[in-house]
Amino acid sequence: MPSNTEPKTGGQTRQAFALLHRAARPDQHHLGWAVMWLMLAALLEVLGPIMGKALIDEHLLPRHLDWPRMAALLAGLLLTGWIASGLRYLQLVRLSGLAMRSVMRLRQMVYGHVLLLPMSFFDRAITGQLVSRVTNDTEAVKNLYIQVLFVMLDSTIVLVGTIAAMAFLDWRLMSMVLALLPAVLVIVWLYQRWSAPAVTRARALRSDINGQMAESIGGMSVLQANNAEARFGARFAATNHDHYTARLAELRANAWLLRPALDLFNIILLAAVIFMFGNREMTASEVGVLYAFISYLARVIEPLIQITMQFSQLQQAVVASARVATLLDEAAANEHSAAAPGNARHAGADRDDDGARPAVAIRHLNFAYNEGQTVLHDLSLEIPQGAFFGIVGHTGSGKSTLLSLLLRFYPAHHGSIAIHGVPLDEIDNERFRAEVGLVPQDPFLLAASARENIDMGRGLTQQQIETAARAAHAHDFITALDQGYDTPLGEGGSRLSVGQKQLIAIARALAGQPRILLLDEATSHIDSQTEQIVQVAMDELRGKVTVIAIAHRLSTIRDADRIIVLNHGRIAETGPHEQLMQIDGGLYQRLYLLQQLAA
Ligand code: ATP
Ligand code: MG
């Protein structure tokens, strides 16, 4: 899919943080509080060992038992620890709430945006990847907060505070500890080199696993009918195993470099500190310093380990956020009408005086899905209001494409289309969808009840739904289902026959009371008897609704006011049935005679 062309890393990081900012903006005050509590907690934690040191060096060792001051120091030690835990709790709750709300907002943003994308985007999109954008990648943005930014901030504060406290206690010891720290950076760098590729690979493979799963479930009947279970199983096993290997490589890097290497380093530091103390003729007054230093050593190493671990998370989160940002950058269809509704006109703007305007006027229309492969050539056509037009032609001649352009699924490249006198790209989206109804070539049903499938969230009354179902002659079979209009139809309407699905799709289109009704092969899957029923329904619409029907079965459109015969994207013949039958050797005549023979 298009968003796979990933931007450069620097740009990615900027993109990721811009997105994070957008998602978290309404929660900014929470962020401020969380940062403040975090800083306070970290500082209190650094203070603890200093009080411990004072207790040991000033009171315990010299046996200077000043009880009130000792009690105060002890209380301070307990209190700072206690308050620090409390602050950490508050910070975590605020931050997690904020992160989760950001994910929620981000998902809403992504899904809302996907709903607006033009059809040409979905020609290229891979469903599994798109789903993963909305679920996994937005979740990664949350990690960017909790796991990355805050842990890094936390660790940095603790690290700086600890080093400052060490300097305060004994600057020579501190310099020695500091001098050894670059070794940690080397370990970090090694870890990065080793684990980053494995992490990226593991992620890509997990996305593949999702994709293969989705594809197989979607096409299970085809898969089983072609005896492809074993092949798909093997393909899945290979991907699954690759994923395992990549994860294992990642784990090896973690297991080697993070804990053991850094823990070893911790022990070296400890030995060095003790060695220096030993060399210096330790006085009794320095035992407390040793205690404090040993306490602090762990606090120098731990934040470094934490920061190290965050790097791979950061990388993942940035890549994921950048993918989300790229998706959000995909231009939505008809953005101008969404952005400036005031400028947009709608097709029914002048319902009273547009009677003379054609329902559809197409002028010199050219179109190609991919550059260089023109599908429609210089098409011009005018359809009066209330007329019944049929479109016929060989497979691939461009019939569905013409309807897609009328439906504004794709922008026309050259030429213009106007509906009721208004150019397509100036029509307000909502109004446009209400005026133009579609019965598509493959009727798409939701995994919902018959009622919901006709309603499509428009909030129609039972009366309106039934009227539409009756007009489409779907009422009888719907009421015969075990729960009538409330019968769940299964995913993709799997409980119905293809013809029944088509009748539901017709009812759905009619329920919107469109002024223009487009039918793409609406009769191809129904028997002759049902086809006659649909024809009766079409007849009832005559004069009230402009009907444009594509039909392979020519009997459906025999009675059309005019039939357009498409051939390789050009209009080859046009006229009513009788007239077209007069053209000897004409395309329509040949098609018709062939069908007569077959019948
Ligand atoms: P049928 O009777 O089989 O439905 P049709 O007349 O409706 O055929 P179209 O679907 O309009 O044919 O296709 C016209 C041409 O455009 C075909 O060559 C097809 O390969 C191409 N085409 C259709 N849809 C796309 C698409 N989404 N992307 C690229 N090319 C497409
Ligand atoms: Mg078609």
XYZ file of C-alpha atoms and ligand atoms in Angstrom:
631
model
C 0.000 0.000 0.000
C 1.122 3.536 -0.600
C 2.068 4.348 2.975
C 4.758 1.688 2.760
C 7.086 4.174 1.205
C 8.541 5.173 4.534
C 10.014 8.609 5.006
C 13.589 9.208 6.186
C 14.403 8.661 9.860
C 14.856 12.292 10.855
C 11.563 13.196 9.248
C 10.013 10.138 10.855
C 10.945 11.282 14.332
C 9.554 14.730 13.676
C 6.401 13.206 12.213
C 6.010 10.890 15.194
C 6.250 13.672 17.731
C 3.978 15.958 15.764
C 1.395 13.184 15.772
C 1.882 12.555 19.478
C 1.391 16.223 20.119
C -1.800 16.242 18.081
C -3.200 13.229 19.914
C -2.283 14.506 23.384
C -3.041 18.192 23.014
C -6.351 18.161 24.907
C -4.539 16.514 27.843
C -1.632 18.896 28.099
C -2.288 19.919 31.700
C -2.149 16.252 32.759
C 1.211 16.023 31.075
C 2.494 19.011 33.064
C 1.372 17.467 36.356
C 2.799 14.080 35.510
C 6.184 15.621 34.696
C 6.178 17.618 37.927
C 5.343 14.638 40.114
C 7.893 12.559 38.343
C 10.620 15.123 38.994
C 9.657 15.505 42.647
C 9.633 11.756 43.202
C 13.008 11.320 41.533
C 14.554 14.102 43.628
C 13.153 12.703 46.862
C 14.577 9.325 45.982
C 18.025 10.872 45.497
C 17.791 12.591 48.904
C 17.302 9.325 50.839
C 20.910 8.036 50.913
C 22.221 11.488 51.920
C 20.078 11.333 55.065
C 21.197 7.756 55.643
C 24.794 8.888 55.364
C 24.244 11.687 57.887
C 22.636 9.229 60.277
C 25.583 6.839 60.074
C 28.467 9.337 60.019
C 27.201 11.922 62.466
C 25.379 9.801 64.985
C 25.767 6.046 64.817
C 29.531 5.753 64.308
C 30.689 8.508 66.679
C 28.096 7.200 69.183
C 26.742 10.702 69.277
C 23.211 9.704 70.181
C 21.242 12.890 69.736
C 17.812 11.225 69.765
C 15.594 14.069 68.491
C 17.870 14.721 65.477
C 18.232 11.009 64.802
C 14.485 10.572 64.933
C 14.107 13.489 62.522
C 16.600 11.966 60.064
C 14.965 8.569 60.289
C 11.542 10.081 59.810
C 12.918 12.040 56.843
C 14.284 8.841 55.353
C 10.949 7.073 55.740
C 8.903 10.048 54.621
C 10.857 10.799 51.455
C 10.515 7.157 50.431
C 6.853 7.152 51.251
C 6.037 10.432 49.514
C 8.088 9.404 46.494
C 5.997 6.208 46.123
C 2.809 8.238 46.443
C 3.944 10.687 43.796
C 4.935 7.844 41.486
C 1.458 6.388 41.858
C -0.175 9.699 40.988
C 2.169 10.235 38.059
C 1.527 6.765 36.662
C -2.243 7.104 36.901
C -2.235 10.499 35.190
C 0.175 9.406 32.534
C -1.554 6.111 31.757
C -4.909 7.847 31.505
C -3.416 10.395 29.188
C -1.701 7.764 27.061
C -4.851 5.703 26.748
C -6.938 8.711 25.806
C -4.324 9.602 23.201
C -4.602 6.132 21.687
C -8.369 6.434 21.674
C -8.172 9.809 19.932
C -5.596 8.581 17.490
C -7.679 5.528 16.546
C -10.664 7.753 16.009
C -8.560 10.029 13.836
C -7.192 7.160 11.766
C -10.493 5.357 11.285
C -12.324 8.609 10.579
C -9.710 9.428 7.985
C -9.807 5.980 6.370
C -13.563 6.423 5.920
C -12.901 9.516 3.817
C -10.193 8.089 1.573
C -10.875 7.835 -2.142
C -11.596 4.460 -3.726
C -8.294 4.582 -5.594
C -6.564 4.235 -2.214
C -8.377 0.965 -1.502
C -7.385 -0.451 -4.888
C -3.819 -0.413 -3.532
C -4.443 -0.986 0.177
C -3.871 -4.307 1.900
C -6.581 -4.897 4.486
C -4.375 -6.548 7.104
C -1.884 -3.693 7.009
C -4.607 -1.119 7.260
C -6.139 -2.878 10.248
C -2.732 -3.030 11.860
C -2.389 0.757 11.452
C -5.542 1.297 13.460
C -4.829 -1.299 16.156
C -1.095 -1.960 16.655
C 0.516 1.193 15.401
C -1.655 3.508 17.436
C -0.842 1.381 20.479
C 2.841 1.907 19.766
C 2.276 5.613 20.130
C 1.136 4.947 23.681
C 4.390 3.146 24.329
C 6.157 6.220 23.129
C 4.700 7.995 26.138
C 4.761 5.571 28.984
C 7.680 3.417 28.112
C 9.865 5.775 26.255
C 9.488 9.422 27.084
C 8.739 9.070 30.759
C 11.196 6.322 31.512
C 13.857 8.346 29.741
C 12.959 11.505 31.594
C 12.778 9.630 34.868
C 16.092 7.899 34.294
C 17.811 11.100 33.234
C 16.627 12.957 36.345
C 17.678 10.110 38.618
C 21.010 9.842 36.841
C 21.823 13.552 37.024
C 20.541 13.815 40.609
C 22.563 10.810 41.683
C 25.757 12.087 40.095
C 25.205 15.479 41.740
C 24.674 13.795 45.110
C 27.832 11.744 44.611
C 29.801 14.878 43.796
C 28.459 16.447 46.946
C 29.644 13.462 49.026
C 33.030 12.854 47.454
C 33.935 14.358 44.109
C 36.967 12.085 43.515
C 34.903 8.945 43.864
C 32.277 10.521 41.633
C 34.857 11.289 38.921
C 35.986 7.691 38.967
C 32.443 6.413 38.546
C 31.874 8.936 35.771
C 35.085 7.905 34.006
C 33.862 4.306 33.818
C 30.444 5.185 32.460
C 31.453 5.494 28.749
C 31.824 1.698 28.783
C 28.072 1.581 29.290
C 27.618 3.632 26.158
C 29.661 1.087 24.233
C 27.369 -1.681 25.456
C 24.354 0.411 24.460
C 25.776 0.948 21.014
C 26.486 -2.781 20.570
C 22.990 -3.586 21.693
C 21.519 -1.166 19.176
C 23.526 -2.649 16.320
C 22.540 -6.142 17.250
C 18.885 -5.899 18.143
C 17.422 -3.164 15.930
C 17.317 -5.204 12.689
C 15.763 -8.145 14.539
C 13.112 -5.909 16.030
C 12.167 -4.432 12.662
C 12.079 -7.865 11.077
C 9.925 -9.308 13.832
C 7.413 -6.513 13.415
C 7.191 -6.900 9.665
C 6.707 -10.641 10.053
C 3.962 -10.199 12.613
C 2.164 -7.949 10.185
C 2.561 -10.719 7.569
C 1.070 -13.241 9.968
C -1.986 -11.039 10.443
C -2.262 -10.471 6.730
C -2.092 -14.158 5.832
C -4.658 -14.991 8.468
C -7.087 -12.340 7.209
C -6.618 -13.353 3.593
C -7.193 -17.048 4.313
C -10.326 -16.447 6.331
C -11.705 -14.109 3.683
C -11.099 -16.597 0.905
C -11.660 -19.845 2.806
C -14.155 -21.278 0.316
C -11.842 -20.647 -2.631
C -8.920 -21.955 -0.619
C -10.631 -25.207 0.321
C -12.211 -25.682 -3.085
C -8.750 -25.495 -4.644
C -7.320 -27.937 -2.164
C -4.847 -25.309 -1.030
C -5.003 -25.986 2.714
C -1.613 -27.665 2.853
C 0.089 -24.974 0.773
C -1.345 -22.147 2.868
C -0.510 -24.035 6.022
C 3.102 -24.407 4.893
C 3.343 -20.751 3.895
C 2.008 -19.739 7.287
C 4.359 -22.104 9.094
C 7.343 -20.568 7.284
C 6.361 -17.011 8.198
C 5.554 -18.073 11.722
C 8.941 -19.698 12.096
C 10.757 -16.672 10.676
C 8.958 -14.549 13.211
C 10.084 -16.885 15.977
C 13.681 -16.687 14.783
C 13.612 -12.911 14.641
C 12.120 -12.710 18.126
C 14.747 -15.093 19.402
C 17.547 -12.966 17.939
C 16.020 -9.950 19.626
C 15.810 -11.817 22.916
C 19.414 -12.974 22.635
C 20.576 -9.396 22.246
C 18.529 -8.383 25.261
C 19.597 -11.322 27.368
C 23.298 -10.892 26.595
C 23.825 -7.219 26.527
C 21.308 -5.675 28.800
C 21.212 -7.492 32.096
C 24.346 -9.626 32.335
C 26.735 -7.166 30.695
C 25.496 -4.208 32.664
C 25.193 -6.151 35.908
C 28.785 -7.213 35.464
C 29.658 -3.615 34.960
C 27.868 -2.754 38.180
C 30.044 -5.234 40.047
C 33.202 -3.747 38.499
C 32.140 -0.302 39.689
C 31.426 -1.630 43.145
C 34.858 -3.284 43.300
C 36.502 -0.066 42.140
C 34.762 1.992 44.811
C 35.682 -0.456 47.552
C 39.258 -0.588 46.238
C 39.592 3.181 46.407
C 38.235 3.208 49.928
C 40.722 0.535 50.910
C 43.611 2.526 49.471
C 42.651 5.641 51.355
C 42.938 4.607 54.984
C 39.286 4.863 55.608
C 38.418 6.916 58.638
C 35.413 6.072 60.679
C 33.646 9.126 59.335
C 33.687 7.707 55.804
C 31.624 4.565 56.384
C 28.477 6.575 55.730
C 29.907 7.804 52.423
C 30.594 4.194 51.421
C 27.018 3.289 52.309
C 25.664 6.193 50.268
C 27.916 5.406 47.299
C 26.897 1.780 47.237
C 23.245 2.872 47.337
C 23.874 5.286 44.496
C 25.794 2.878 42.272
C 22.655 0.882 41.613
C 20.919 4.125 40.768
C 23.499 5.053 38.189
C 23.376 1.715 36.443
C 19.616 1.170 36.565
C 18.687 4.357 34.682
C 21.325 3.580 32.110
C 19.874 0.105 31.597
C 16.419 1.656 31.346
C 17.524 4.248 28.823
C 19.223 1.531 26.778
C 16.120 -0.589 26.731
C 14.022 2.335 25.584
C 16.022 2.851 22.431
C 14.524 -0.081 20.578
C 11.071 0.835 21.854
C 11.637 4.371 20.678
C 12.658 3.131 17.268
C 9.546 0.970 16.976
C 7.260 3.685 18.224
C 8.708 6.230 15.843
C 8.368 3.914 12.861
C 4.806 3.015 13.847
C 3.810 6.614 14.434
C 5.338 7.628 11.150
C 3.241 4.987 9.409
C 0.120 6.330 11.095
C 1.114 9.881 10.153
C 1.681 8.873 6.531
C -1.745 7.286 6.437
C -3.272 10.437 7.889
C -1.495 12.411 5.171
C -3.249 10.474 2.416
C -5.480 12.992 0.730
C -9.129 12.393 1.490
C -11.642 12.286 -1.310
C -13.529 15.532 -1.961
C -11.535 17.355 0.625
C -12.592 20.682 -0.718
C -16.239 20.031 -0.009
C -15.473 18.784 3.490
C -13.175 21.705 4.189
C -15.374 24.390 2.787
C -18.979 23.297 3.024
C -20.059 26.860 2.433
C -18.673 26.754 -1.084
C -20.162 23.417 -1.908
C -23.413 23.247 -3.717
C -25.680 20.314 -3.749
C -27.371 18.684 -6.631
C -30.842 19.517 -5.470
C -30.052 23.175 -4.857
C -32.707 24.377 -7.230
C -35.151 21.535 -7.141
C -37.934 23.642 -8.572
C -36.268 25.163 -11.577
C -33.791 22.459 -12.519
C -36.424 20.379 -14.234
C -34.983 21.216 -17.590
C -31.450 20.222 -16.652
C -30.341 16.720 -17.502
C -29.975 14.357 -14.553
C -26.524 13.463 -15.796
C -24.398 15.315 -18.337
C -21.048 13.819 -19.288
C -18.740 15.733 -21.619
C -15.552 14.462 -23.210
C -14.779 12.173 -20.329
C -11.410 10.393 -20.264
C -10.283 8.140 -17.486
C -7.450 5.771 -16.587
C -6.870 3.873 -13.332
C -3.185 3.712 -14.118
C -1.510 6.281 -16.273
C -1.233 5.283 -19.873
C -4.007 2.664 -19.727
C -7.037 4.669 -20.702
C -10.257 2.878 -19.777
C -12.785 5.475 -20.963
C -12.192 7.455 -24.157
C -13.834 10.793 -24.855
C -17.252 9.839 -23.567
C -20.128 12.287 -23.971
C -23.625 11.499 -22.798
C -26.742 13.238 -21.577
C -29.410 11.539 -19.490
C -32.693 13.435 -18.958
C -34.377 13.375 -15.584
C -36.591 10.397 -14.966
C -35.179 8.449 -17.901
C -34.257 4.772 -17.850
C -30.883 4.180 -19.481
C -29.250 0.828 -20.018
C -25.531 0.243 -20.449
C -24.265 -2.905 -22.141
C -20.923 -4.073 -23.440
C -18.338 -6.810 -23.193
C -16.546 -7.648 -19.982
C -13.929 -5.007 -19.290
C -15.497 -2.451 -21.625
C -15.683 0.110 -18.802
C -19.277 -0.098 -17.605
C -18.550 -0.333 -13.889
C -15.831 2.273 -14.289
C -18.355 4.726 -15.707
C -20.597 4.189 -12.676
C -17.636 4.596 -10.316
C -16.915 7.969 -11.869
C -20.570 8.974 -11.585
C -20.355 7.991 -7.928
C -17.267 10.145 -7.506
C -15.203 7.177 -6.338
C -12.486 8.395 -8.692
C -11.857 11.865 -10.063
C -12.243 12.279 -13.824
C -8.971 13.073 -15.554
C -10.290 15.066 -18.488
C -13.779 16.178 -19.233
C -16.644 16.822 -16.869
C -19.611 15.178 -15.236
C -22.534 17.220 -13.964
C -25.546 16.048 -12.002
C -28.670 18.166 -12.295
C -26.498 20.881 -13.765
C -23.939 20.958 -10.958
C -20.399 19.715 -11.640
C -19.669 16.604 -9.580
C -16.769 18.077 -7.653
C -18.845 20.988 -6.413
C -21.573 18.924 -4.848
C -21.810 18.658 -1.082
C -20.903 15.105 -0.144
C -23.792 14.175 2.098
C -26.349 15.574 -0.289
C -24.688 13.827 -3.192
C -24.869 10.428 -1.482
C -28.531 11.016 -0.707
C -29.322 11.860 -4.323
C -27.462 9.015 -5.975
C -28.159 5.414 -4.992
C -26.114 2.403 -6.009
C -26.763 -1.291 -6.321
C -23.225 -2.593 -6.813
C -22.017 -5.526 -8.874
C -21.109 -7.539 -5.777
C -23.667 -6.665 -3.148
C -21.895 -6.100 0.143
C -23.805 -6.992 3.274
C -22.826 -6.218 6.836
C -22.780 -8.915 9.508
C -26.028 -7.499 10.862
C -29.784 -7.978 10.600
C -31.787 -7.501 7.419
C -33.182 -4.298 8.891
C -29.755 -2.864 9.652
C -28.566 -3.826 6.195
C -31.332 -1.843 4.562
C -31.088 1.016 7.044
C -27.283 1.389 6.919
C -27.327 3.657 9.969
C -29.652 6.216 8.387
C -32.192 5.812 11.193
C -35.102 4.914 8.920
C -38.456 3.873 10.350
C -39.741 0.310 10.063
C -42.340 1.713 7.665
C -39.700 3.167 5.340
C -37.637 -0.007 5.485
C -40.605 -2.186 4.650
C -41.704 0.058 1.814
C -38.247 -0.151 0.290
C -38.126 -3.918 0.809
C -41.520 -4.322 -0.841
C -40.471 -2.122 -3.782
C -37.415 -4.325 -4.215
C -39.571 -7.442 -3.746
C -37.403 -8.507 -0.850
C -40.149 -8.268 1.773
C -41.504 -11.769 1.238
C -38.291 -13.670 1.698
C -37.220 -11.467 4.614
C -40.424 -12.150 6.544
C -39.934 -15.850 5.812
C -36.619 -15.819 7.709
C -36.850 -17.127 11.282
C -36.634 -13.695 12.896
C -37.958 -11.661 9.997
C -36.292 -8.272 9.644
C -34.213 -8.948 12.761
C -32.567 -12.090 11.413
C -28.776 -11.768 11.533
C -27.517 -12.340 8.000
C -24.002 -13.523 8.923
C -20.728 -12.074 7.733
C -21.089 -10.779 4.191
C -24.699 -11.957 4.260
C -23.560 -15.563 4.125
C -27.020 -16.787 5.157
C -28.588 -15.539 1.933
C -28.394 -16.593 -1.682
C -26.616 -14.204 -4.030
C -29.913 -13.196 -5.621
C -31.411 -12.448 -2.211
C -28.391 -10.344 -1.338
C -28.962 -8.401 -4.510
C -32.595 -7.755 -3.618
C -31.492 -6.456 -0.209
C -28.985 -4.206 -1.945
C -31.782 -2.871 -4.169
C -33.984 -2.264 -1.120
C -31.091 -0.469 0.554
C -30.626 1.834 -2.417
C -34.359 2.530 -2.735
C -34.700 3.261 0.975
C -32.548 6.350 0.505
C -35.119 7.654 -2.024
C -32.428 8.611 -4.503
C -33.203 10.767 -7.526
C -30.695 8.821 -9.539
C -30.390 5.072 -9.150
C -27.389 3.225 -10.502
C -27.606 -0.543 -10.911
C -24.557 -2.599 -11.778
C -25.679 -6.047 -12.921
C -28.532 -6.058 -10.460
C -30.220 -8.905 -12.271
C -27.264 -11.094 -13.072
C -27.775 -13.439 -10.123
C -31.529 -13.756 -10.012
C -33.815 -16.124 -11.837
C -36.010 -15.011 -14.733
C -39.062 -14.836 -12.547
C -37.361 -12.581 -10.004
C -35.880 -10.576 -12.854
C -39.399 -9.822 -14.031
C -40.220 -8.693 -10.514
C -37.254 -6.321 -10.594
C -38.402 -5.095 -13.989
C -41.817 -4.343 -12.534
C -40.086 -2.469 -9.725
C -38.058 -0.496 -12.261
C -41.243 0.287 -14.199
C -42.809 1.624 -11.031
C -39.864 3.988 -10.667
C -40.138 5.211 -14.247
C -40.449 8.964 -14.552
C -39.804 9.459 -10.829
C -36.231 8.300 -10.588
C -33.484 8.435 -13.168
C -32.282 4.865 -13.579
C -28.972 3.865 -15.100
C -28.681 0.097 -15.274
C -25.784 -2.012 -16.439
C -26.962 -5.410 -17.566
C -25.446 -8.420 -19.164
C -28.876 -9.914 -19.360
C -30.331 -7.756 -22.087
C -33.959 -8.577 -21.253
C -33.553 -6.390 -18.155
C -32.935 -3.260 -20.179
C -34.966 -4.102 -23.287
C -37.522 -1.511 -22.275
C -34.979 1.193 -21.487
C -35.518 4.602 -23.050
C -32.053 4.385 -24.443
C -29.296 1.802 -24.441
C -25.619 2.744 -24.505
C -23.353 0.116 -25.999
C -19.781 0.439 -24.737
C -16.871 -1.091 -26.584
C -13.347 -0.748 -25.201
C -14.283 2.392 -23.310
C -16.012 4.124 -26.245
C -19.685 4.486 -27.044
C -20.188 2.201 -30.034
C -23.958 2.461 -30.456
C -26.775 4.233 -28.716
C -30.540 4.205 -29.030
C -33.636 2.285 -27.922
C -33.767 -1.482 -28.328
C -35.716 -1.526 -31.615
C -33.426 0.999 -33.220
C -30.278 -0.855 -32.179
C -31.703 -4.120 -33.491
C -31.955 -2.449 -36.909
C -28.201 -1.995 -37.181
C -27.212 -5.061 -39.127
C -24.044 -6.624 -37.819
C -24.097 -4.102 -34.949
C -22.653 -4.993 -31.582
C -25.992 -4.874 -29.779
C -27.746 -6.978 -32.367
C -25.066 -9.617 -32.144
C -25.142 -9.637 -28.329
C -28.907 -9.907 -28.307
C -29.107 -12.678 -30.869
C -26.444 -14.626 -29.005
C -28.480 -14.433 -25.817
C -31.625 -15.469 -27.643
C -29.810 -18.525 -28.934
C -28.559 -19.405 -25.473
C -31.993 -19.058 -23.881
P -17.742 -6.423 -16.338
O -18.882 -6.582 -17.297
O -16.888 -7.637 -16.332
O -18.170 -5.994 -14.992
P -16.928 -3.707 -16.881
O -17.378 -3.217 -18.193
O -17.703 -3.317 -15.695
O -16.790 -5.289 -16.955
P -14.755 -2.323 -15.642
O -14.844 -2.911 -14.299
O -15.267 -0.952 -15.827
O -15.408 -3.296 -16.718
O -13.248 -2.363 -16.104
C -12.773 -1.701 -17.242
C -11.246 -1.855 -17.310
O -10.656 -1.188 -16.208
C -10.786 -3.281 -17.255
O -9.762 -3.410 -18.206
C -10.225 -3.462 -15.874
O -9.124 -4.308 -15.883
C -9.823 -2.058 -15.487
N -10.050 -1.834 -14.056
C -11.211 -1.956 -13.390
N -11.092 -1.626 -12.100
C -9.800 -1.276 -11.928
C -9.037 -0.804 -10.822
N -9.584 -0.631 -9.624
N -7.736 -0.532 -11.005
C -7.177 -0.695 -12.227
N -7.836 -1.118 -13.314
C -9.140 -1.403 -13.193
Mg -18.500 -4.362 -14.072
